[in-house]
C-alpha atoms as a printed R data frame, in Angstrom:
    type eleno elety resid chain resno       x       y       z
1   ATOM     1    CA   MET     A     1 -22.405  32.451 -21.198
2   ATOM     2    CA   PRO     A     2 -19.464  34.790 -21.280
3   ATOM     3    CA   VAL     A     3 -16.246  33.361 -22.563
4   ATOM     4    CA   LEU     A     4 -14.493  33.964 -19.162
5   ATOM     5    CA   PHE     A     5 -16.995  31.272 -17.436
6   ATOM     6    CA   ILE     A     6 -16.634  28.666 -19.950
7   ATOM     7    CA   PRO     A     7 -13.231  26.794 -18.327
8   ATOM     8    CA   VAL     A     8 -14.992  27.317 -14.662
9   ATOM     9    CA   PHE     A     9 -18.356  25.571 -16.179
10  ATOM    10    CA   ILE     A    10 -16.208  22.746 -17.384
11  ATOM    11    CA   ALA     A    11 -14.064  22.126 -14.456
12  ATOM    12    CA   ALA     A    12 -17.248  22.252 -12.315
13  ATOM    13    CA   LEU     A    13 -18.661  19.423 -14.589
14  ATOM    14    CA   PHE     A    14 -15.805  17.288 -13.939
15  ATOM    15    CA   LEU     A    15 -15.590  17.773 -10.260
16  ATOM    16    CA   PRO     A    16 -18.497  15.343  -9.130
17  ATOM    17    CA   VAL     A    17 -16.855  12.839 -11.324
18  ATOM    18    CA   GLN     A    18 -13.476  13.274  -9.785
19  ATOM    19    CA   ASN     A    19 -15.287  12.903  -6.237
20  ATOM    20    CA   ALA     A    20 -16.945   9.785  -7.461
21  ATOM    21    CA   PHE     A    21 -13.676   8.088  -8.456
22  ATOM    22    CA   ALA     A    22 -12.069   9.229  -5.129
23  ATOM    23    CA   GLY     A    23 -15.117   7.572  -3.221
24  ATOM    24    CA   ASP     A    24 -14.949   4.453  -5.163
25  ATOM    25    CA   HIS     A    25 -11.235   4.358  -4.233
26  ATOM    26    CA   GLU     A    26 -11.562   4.860  -0.578
27  ATOM    27    CA   ARG     A    27 -14.569   2.358  -0.667
28  ATOM    28    CA   LEU     A    28 -12.677  -0.214  -2.322
29  ATOM    29    CA   LEU     A    29  -9.621   0.495   0.019
30  ATOM    30    CA   MET     A    30 -11.805  -0.007   3.064
31  ATOM    31    CA   GLN     A    31 -13.653  -3.283   1.790
32  ATOM    32    CA   GLY     A    32 -10.285  -4.624   0.700
33  ATOM    33    CA   ILE     A    33  -8.360  -4.130   4.173
34  ATOM    34    CA   LYS     A    34 -11.431  -5.507   6.123
35  ATOM    35    CA   THR     A    35 -10.832  -8.734   4.029
36  ATOM    36    CA   PHE     A    36  -7.324  -8.586   4.500
37  ATOM    37    CA   ASN     A    37  -7.440  -8.330   8.165
38  ATOM    38    CA   ASN     A    38  -9.898 -11.283   8.379
39  ATOM    39    CA   GLY     A    39  -7.449 -13.236   6.227
40  ATOM    40    CA   TYR     A    40  -4.909 -12.490   8.252
41  ATOM    41    CA   ASN     A    41  -6.744 -13.039  11.655
42  ATOM    42    CA   GLU     A    42  -7.950 -16.677  10.224
43  ATOM    43    CA   TRP     A    43  -4.727 -17.288   8.136
44  ATOM    44    CA   ASP     A    44  -7.269 -17.904   5.309
45  ATOM    45    CA   LYS     A    45  -5.851 -17.979   1.666
46  ATOM    46    CA   ASN     A    46  -9.179 -17.439   0.146
47  ATOM    47    CA   LYS     A    47  -9.720 -14.235   2.055
48  ATOM    48    CA   PHE     A    48  -6.406 -13.178   1.232
49  ATOM    49    CA   GLN     A    49  -6.977 -13.717  -2.462
50  ATOM    50    CA   SER     A    50 -10.192 -11.963  -2.001
51  ATOM    51    CA   SER     A    51  -8.878  -8.868  -0.789
52  ATOM    52    CA   LEU     A    52  -6.193  -8.853  -3.453
53  ATOM    53    CA   ALA     A    53  -9.163  -8.898  -6.137
54  ATOM    54    CA   ILE     A    54 -10.459  -5.591  -4.307
55  ATOM    55    CA   PHE     A    55  -7.073  -3.806  -4.125
56  ATOM    56    CA   ASN     A    56  -6.718  -4.657  -7.799
57  ATOM    57    CA   GLU     A    57 -10.179  -2.838  -8.419
58  ATOM    58    CA   ALA     A    58  -9.011   0.137  -6.403
59  ATOM    59    CA   ILE     A    59  -6.028   0.529  -8.570
60  ATOM    60    CA   LYS     A    60  -7.946   0.596 -11.331
61  ATOM    61    CA   SER     A    61 -10.395   3.255  -9.875
62  ATOM    62    CA   GLY     A    62  -8.235   6.277 -11.133
63  ATOM    63    CA   LYS     A    63  -6.594   7.582  -7.879
64  ATOM    64    CA   GLU     A    64  -2.718   7.087  -7.525
65  ATOM    65    CA   ASP     A    65  -1.804   7.501  -4.321
66  ATOM    66    CA   GLY     A    66   0.053   4.077  -3.972
67  ATOM    67    CA   LEU     A    67  -1.937   2.761  -1.030
68  ATOM    68    CA   ALA     A    68  -3.920   0.469  -3.030
69  ATOM    69    CA   GLU     A    69  -0.571  -1.029  -4.886
70  ATOM    70    CA   TYR     A    70   0.933  -1.354  -1.198
71  ATOM    71    CA   TRP     A    71  -1.942  -3.363  -0.071
72  ATOM    72    CA   ALA     A    72  -1.600  -5.427  -3.108
73  ATOM    73    CA   GLY     A    73   2.080  -6.008  -2.291
74  ATOM    74    CA   THR     A    74   0.886  -7.276   1.300
75  ATOM    75    CA   VAL     A    75  -1.084  -9.814   0.218
76  ATOM    76    CA   TYR     A    76   1.358 -10.934  -2.286
77  ATOM    77    CA   PHE     A    77   3.787 -11.021   0.581
78  ATOM    78    CA   PHE     A    78   1.539 -13.269   2.480
79  ATOM    79    CA   LEU     A    79   0.614 -15.612  -0.219
80  ATOM    80    CA   ALA     A    80   4.365 -16.246  -0.905
81  ATOM    81    CA   GLN     A    81   4.672 -16.697   2.914
82  ATOM    82    CA   GLN     A    82   1.728 -19.300   2.590
83  ATOM    83    CA   ASP     A    83   2.937 -21.140  -0.379
84  ATOM    84    CA   LEU     A    84   6.759 -21.254   1.041
85  ATOM    85    CA   PHE     A    85   7.039 -21.205   4.720
86  ATOM    86    CA   THR     A    86   4.062 -22.171   6.891
87  ATOM    87    CA   GLU     A    87   4.751 -25.939   6.472
88  ATOM    88    CA   LYS     A    88   7.906 -27.676   6.764
89  ATOM    89    CA   LYS     A    89   8.221 -27.740   2.866
90  ATOM    90    CA   PRO     A    90   7.180 -25.531   0.298
91  ATOM    91    CA   THR     A    91   3.348 -26.347  -0.706
92  ATOM    92    CA   ASP     A    92   3.893 -24.682  -3.783
93  ATOM    93    CA   LYS     A    93   7.504 -23.447  -4.403
94  ATOM    94    CA   LYS     A    94   6.553 -22.235  -8.269
95  ATOM    95    CA   LEU     A    95   3.665 -20.098  -7.214
96  ATOM    96    CA   GLY     A    96   5.217 -18.648  -4.059
97  ATOM    97    CA   ILE     A    97   8.150 -17.543  -6.295
98  ATOM    98    CA   GLU     A    98   5.578 -16.067  -8.706
99  ATOM    99    CA   ASN     A    99   3.793 -14.453  -5.622
100 ATOM   100    CA   ALA     A   100   7.079 -12.911  -4.621
101 ATOM   101    CA   LYS     A   101   7.843 -11.529  -8.077
102 ATOM   102    CA   ARG     A   102   4.472 -10.039  -8.525
103 ATOM   103    CA   GLY     A   103   4.645  -8.543  -4.877
104 ATOM   104    CA   ILE     A   104   8.076  -6.870  -6.170
105 ATOM   105    CA   GLU     A   105   6.490  -5.303  -9.172
106 ATOM   106    CA   ILE     A   106   3.708  -3.951  -7.494
107 ATOM   107    CA   LEU     A   107   5.596  -2.504  -4.710
108 ATOM   108    CA   SER     A   108   7.831  -0.697  -7.115
109 ATOM   109    CA   LYS     A   109   4.911   1.051  -8.590
110 ATOM   110    CA   ALA     A   110   3.871   1.898  -4.934
111 ATOM   111    CA   ILE     A   111   7.377   3.421  -4.290
112 ATOM   112    CA   GLU     A   112   7.059   5.123  -7.797
113 ATOM   113    CA   LEU     A   113   3.718   6.625  -6.890
114 ATOM   114    CA   SER     A   114   4.575   7.587  -3.199
115 ATOM   115    CA   PRO     A   115   8.396   7.447  -2.685
116 ATOM   116    CA   ASP     A   116   8.364   8.393   1.173
117 ATOM   117    CA   PHE     A   117   6.130   5.158   2.485
118 ATOM   118    CA   SER     A   118   8.454   3.337   4.588
119 ATOM   119    CA   GLU     A   119   6.623   0.070   4.661
120 ATOM   120    CA   SER     A   120   6.774  -0.027   0.592
121 ATOM   121    CA   TYR     A   121  10.464  -0.478   0.685
122 ATOM   122    CA   ALA     A   122  10.470  -2.643   3.986
123 ATOM   123    CA   LEU     A   123   8.286  -5.028   2.462
124 ATOM   124    CA   ARG     A   124   9.872  -5.172  -1.159
125 ATOM   125    CA   GLY     A   125  13.324  -6.094   0.441
126 ATOM   126    CA   VAL     A   126  11.691  -9.102   2.275
127 ATOM   127    CA   LEU     A   127  10.350 -10.313  -0.989
128 ATOM   128    CA   ARG     A   128  13.587  -9.696  -2.751
129 ATOM   129    CA   GLY     A   129  15.001 -11.926   0.201
130 ATOM   130    CA   ILE     A   130  12.534 -14.709   0.000
131 ATOM   131    CA   LEU     A   131  13.044 -14.596  -4.105
132 ATOM   132    CA   ILE     A   132  16.910 -15.344  -3.525
133 ATOM   133    CA   LYS     A   133  16.312 -17.930  -1.085
134 ATOM   134    CA   MET     A   134  14.216 -19.905  -3.215
135 ATOM   135    CA   LYS     A   135  16.038 -19.010  -6.368
136 ATOM   136    CA   PRO     A   136  19.650 -18.591  -5.427
137 ATOM   137    CA   SER     A   137  20.747 -17.699  -9.194
138 ATOM   138    CA   SER     A   138  18.614 -14.289  -8.346
139 ATOM   139    CA   VAL     A   139  21.420 -13.147  -5.991
140 ATOM   140    CA   PHE     A   140  23.118 -11.395  -8.895
141 ATOM   141    CA   SER     A   141  19.733  -9.309  -9.668
142 ATOM   142    CA   GLN     A   142  18.071  -8.782  -6.299
143 ATOM   143    CA   GLY     A   143  21.104  -9.094  -3.781
144 ATOM   144    CA   PRO     A   144  22.435  -5.587  -3.895
145 ATOM   145    CA   LYS     A   145  18.747  -4.286  -3.602
146 ATOM   146    CA   VAL     A   146  17.846  -5.834  -0.364
147 ATOM   147    CA   GLY     A   147  20.068  -3.900   1.831
148 ATOM   148    CA   LYS     A   148  19.046  -0.674  -0.136
149 ATOM   149    CA   ASP     A   149  15.676  -1.230   0.455
150 ATOM   150    CA   ARG     A   150  15.783  -2.203   4.143
151 ATOM   151    CA   ASP     A   151  18.440   1.111   4.743
152 ATOM   152    CA   ARG     A   152  15.703   3.210   2.928
153 ATOM   153    CA   ALA     A   153  12.952   1.910   4.884
154 ATOM   154    CA   LEU     A   154  14.485   2.764   8.268
155 ATOM   155    CA   ALA     A   155  15.950   6.397   7.079
156 ATOM   156    CA   LEU     A   156  12.246   7.118   6.322
157 ATOM   157    CA   ASP     A   157  10.468   5.788   9.493
158 ATOM   158    CA   ARG     A   158  12.417   4.090  12.590
159 ATOM   159    CA   LEU     A   159   9.063   4.462  14.645
160 ATOM   160    CA   ASN     A   160   7.249   2.111  12.345
161 ATOM   161    CA   PRO     A   161   6.885  -1.437  13.831
162 ATOM   162    CA   ARG     A   162   6.354  -3.274  10.550
163 ATOM   163    CA   VAL     A   163   9.355  -1.577   9.353
164 ATOM   164    CA   HIS     A   164  11.282  -3.159  11.980
165 ATOM   165    CA   TYR     A   165   9.693  -6.299  11.914
166 ATOM   166    CA   LEU     A   166  10.313  -6.696   8.319
167 ATOM   167    CA   THR     A   167  13.985  -5.541   8.592
168 ATOM   168    CA   GLY     A   168  14.125  -8.520  11.454
169 ATOM   169    CA   THR     A   169  13.024 -10.949   8.957
170 ATOM   170    CA   SER     A   170  15.180  -9.987   6.140
171 ATOM   171    CA   LEU     A   171  18.221 -10.061   8.581
172 ATOM   172    CA   TRP     A   172  17.082 -13.291  10.117
173 ATOM   173    CA   ASN     A   173  17.855 -14.961   6.683
174 ATOM   174    CA   ALA     A   174  20.942 -12.846   6.024
175 ATOM   175    CA   PRO     A   175  24.625 -13.790   6.312
176 ATOM   176    CA   GLU     A   176  26.029 -13.687  10.051
177 ATOM   177    CA   ILE     A   177  28.737 -10.972   8.435
178 ATOM   178    CA   LEU     A   178  25.694  -8.680   7.804
179 ATOM   179    CA   GLY     A   179  24.403  -9.180  11.267
180 ATOM   180    CA   GLY     A   180  22.439 -12.205  11.327
181 ATOM   181    CA   ARG     A   181  19.978 -13.306  14.015
182 ATOM   182    CA   ASP     A   182  21.655 -11.037  16.903
183 ATOM   183    CA   LYS     A   183  20.733  -7.996  14.592
184 ATOM   184    CA   ALA     A   184  17.529  -9.578  13.512
185 ATOM   185    CA   LEU     A   185  16.550  -9.854  17.274
186 ATOM   186    CA   GLU     A   186  17.410  -6.418  17.897
187 ATOM   187    CA   HIS     A   187  14.781  -5.095  15.289
188 ATOM   188    CA   LEU     A   188  12.257  -7.555  16.419
189 ATOM   189    CA   LEU     A   189  12.322  -6.620  20.064
190 ATOM   190    CA   GLU     A   190  12.102  -2.788  18.824
191 ATOM   191    CA   ALA     A   191   9.050  -3.907  16.643
192 ATOM   192    CA   GLU     A   192   7.355  -5.334  19.420
193 ATOM   193    CA   ARG     A   193   7.704  -2.384  21.757
194 ATOM   194    CA   LEU     A   194   6.520  -0.501  18.711
195 ATOM   195    CA   PHE     A   195   3.519  -2.262  18.009
196 ATOM   196    CA   LYS     A   196   2.450  -2.024  21.576
197 ATOM   197    CA   ILE     A   197   2.549   1.714  21.319
198 ATOM   198    CA   GLU     A   198   0.332   1.380  17.906
199 ATOM   199    CA   ALA     A   199  -2.140  -0.843  19.535
200 ATOM   200    CA   GLN     A   200  -2.591   1.759  22.167
201 ATOM   201    CA   ASN     A   201  -3.262   4.760  19.631
202 ATOM   202    CA   SER     A   202  -5.701   5.355  16.827
203 ATOM   203    CA   LYS     A   203  -4.748   5.390  13.242
204 ATOM   204    CA   ASP     A   204  -5.775   6.297   9.744
205 ATOM   205    CA   LYS     A   205  -8.143   3.601   8.877
206 ATOM   206    CA   LEU     A   206  -6.822   3.104   5.342
207 ATOM   207    CA   LEU     A   207  -3.297   2.440   7.142
208 ATOM   208    CA   PRO     A   208  -1.813  -1.031   8.006
209 ATOM   209    CA   ILE     A   209  -1.831  -2.628  11.378
210 ATOM   210    CA   TRP     A   210  -0.894  -5.946  10.753
211 ATOM   211    CA   GLY     A   211   1.979  -7.824  12.003
212 ATOM   212    CA   ARG     A   212   2.198  -7.978  15.768
213 ATOM   213    CA   SER     A   213   1.603 -11.813  15.895
214 ATOM   214    CA   THR     A   214   3.782 -13.060  13.535
215 ATOM   215    CA   CYS     A   215   6.455 -10.736  14.823
216 ATOM   216    CA   LEU     A   216   6.295 -12.258  18.232
217 ATOM   217    CA   ALA     A   217   6.556 -15.651  16.459
218 ATOM   218    CA   PHE     A   218   9.658 -14.756  14.988
219 ATOM   219    CA   ILE     A   219  11.116 -13.741  18.343
220 ATOM   220    CA   GLY     A   220  10.056 -17.117  19.567
221 ATOM   221    CA   ASP     A   221  11.815 -18.785  16.511
222 ATOM   222    CA   ILE     A   222  15.130 -16.917  17.526
223 ATOM   223    CA   PHE     A   223  15.056 -17.825  21.227
224 ATOM   224    CA   PHE     A   224  14.344 -21.586  20.180
225 ATOM   225    CA   HIS     A   225  17.405 -21.455  18.022
226 ATOM   226    CA   GLN     A   226  19.259 -19.972  20.591
227 ATOM   227    CA   LYS     A   227  18.361 -22.837  22.861
228 ATOM   228    CA   LYS     A   228  16.320 -20.626  25.370
229 ATOM   229    CA   HIS     A   229  13.076 -22.600  25.284
230 ATOM   230    CA   ASN     A   230  11.450 -20.935  28.284
231 ATOM   231    CA   ARG     A   231  11.838 -17.757  26.424
232 ATOM   232    CA   ALA     A   232  10.665 -19.226  23.075
233 ATOM   233    CA   HIS     A   233   7.663 -20.705  24.790
234 ATOM   234    CA   ASP     A   234   6.906 -17.425  26.098
235 ATOM   235    CA   TYR     A   235   6.857 -15.731  22.846
236 ATOM   236    CA   TYR     A   236   4.820 -18.150  21.090
237 ATOM   237    CA   LYS     A   237   2.377 -17.779  23.895
238 ATOM   238    CA   LYS     A   238   2.499 -13.977  23.173
239 ATOM   239    CA   ALA     A   239   1.805 -14.556  19.575
240 ATOM   240    CA   LEU     A   240  -1.221 -16.680  19.989
241 ATOM   241    CA   ASP     A   241  -2.559 -14.574  22.581
242 ATOM   242    CA   VAL     A   242  -2.629 -11.767  19.871
243 ATOM   243    CA   ASN     A   243  -3.840 -14.331  17.214
244 ATOM   244    CA   PRO     A   244  -4.638 -17.746  18.219
245 ATOM   245    CA   VAL     A   245  -4.390 -19.148  14.727
246 ATOM   246    CA   ASP     A   246  -1.221 -17.679  13.826
247 ATOM   247    CA   PRO     A   247   0.647 -20.239  11.971
248 ATOM   248    CA   LEU     A   248   4.162 -19.344  12.670
249 ATOM   249    CA   ALA     A   249   3.501 -19.289  16.508
250 ATOM   250    CA   LEU     A   250   1.348 -22.838  16.148
251 ATOM   251    CA   ARG     A   251   4.291 -24.268  14.225
252 ATOM   252    CA   GLY     A   252   7.024 -23.085  16.913
253 ATOM   253    CA   MET     A   253   5.100 -24.313  19.584
254 ATOM   254    CA   LYS     A   254   4.654 -27.641  18.036
255 ATOM   255    CA   ILE     A   255   8.175 -27.887  17.364
256 ATOM   256    CA   LEU     A   256   9.107 -26.683  20.674
257 ATOM   257    CA   GLU     A   257   6.734 -29.115  22.663
258 ATOM   258    CA   SER     A   258   8.385 -31.879  20.333
259 ATOM   259    CA   SER     A   259  11.649 -30.948  21.427
260 ATOM   260    CA   ASN     A   260  11.120 -31.164  24.959
261 ATOM   261    CA   SER     A   261   9.315 -34.457  24.882
262 ATOM   262    CA   ASN     A   262  12.421 -35.790  23.256
263 ATOM   263    CA   LYS     A   263  14.726 -34.730  25.951
């Protein structure tokens, strides 16, 4: 074989291997997303954990585009939510904090690999906020970074419903001087509008579509705290129409009904 053709021949040998790795990566992502969506729709912790295991396999498959890391970070976000916020008190504060830390770490890797993907910043900012809420001493290391992540996400994609939803949830827990619940409501209502548009359009099968029902439930929470109980009821119902087992909407509806019965 002429020397000239040796590099081409070697490259041809490796091409099928590279394609196989890419195929494994996409297959694992598809499997993980399907499992995650089932976990989200059923609010099933075991399915969230199963999806995390699949995304970790996708991370190991060799393709570094940040998507598998983003999805793993998303799972950690929901695991932290389940541990810390779905009941009146945290069910496992220590594990919830650990899941928030792991989420921040893996989303930082996702951002390193794909610095223009807005949702990774938005999720990381919310997880930083959760860490501060559960562990106030972390405000010195995490506090300044929350706003930076939030601003970067919005700068990258102001038409992404999850960016506005996550910005709203972040502002929900922020001091009033930073906007508080009024500013949070603006972003959540914009997210509602954008989720409706997203639901009417097809999307890349590897990209996220989660968040609509929990967004609507958060809007209900804000109206409840504003003592606008009829509007709160409407939004909890909207959330449950999208996902009948959304825990935030179920909890909100229960609190609302209890509040009305005590009048």
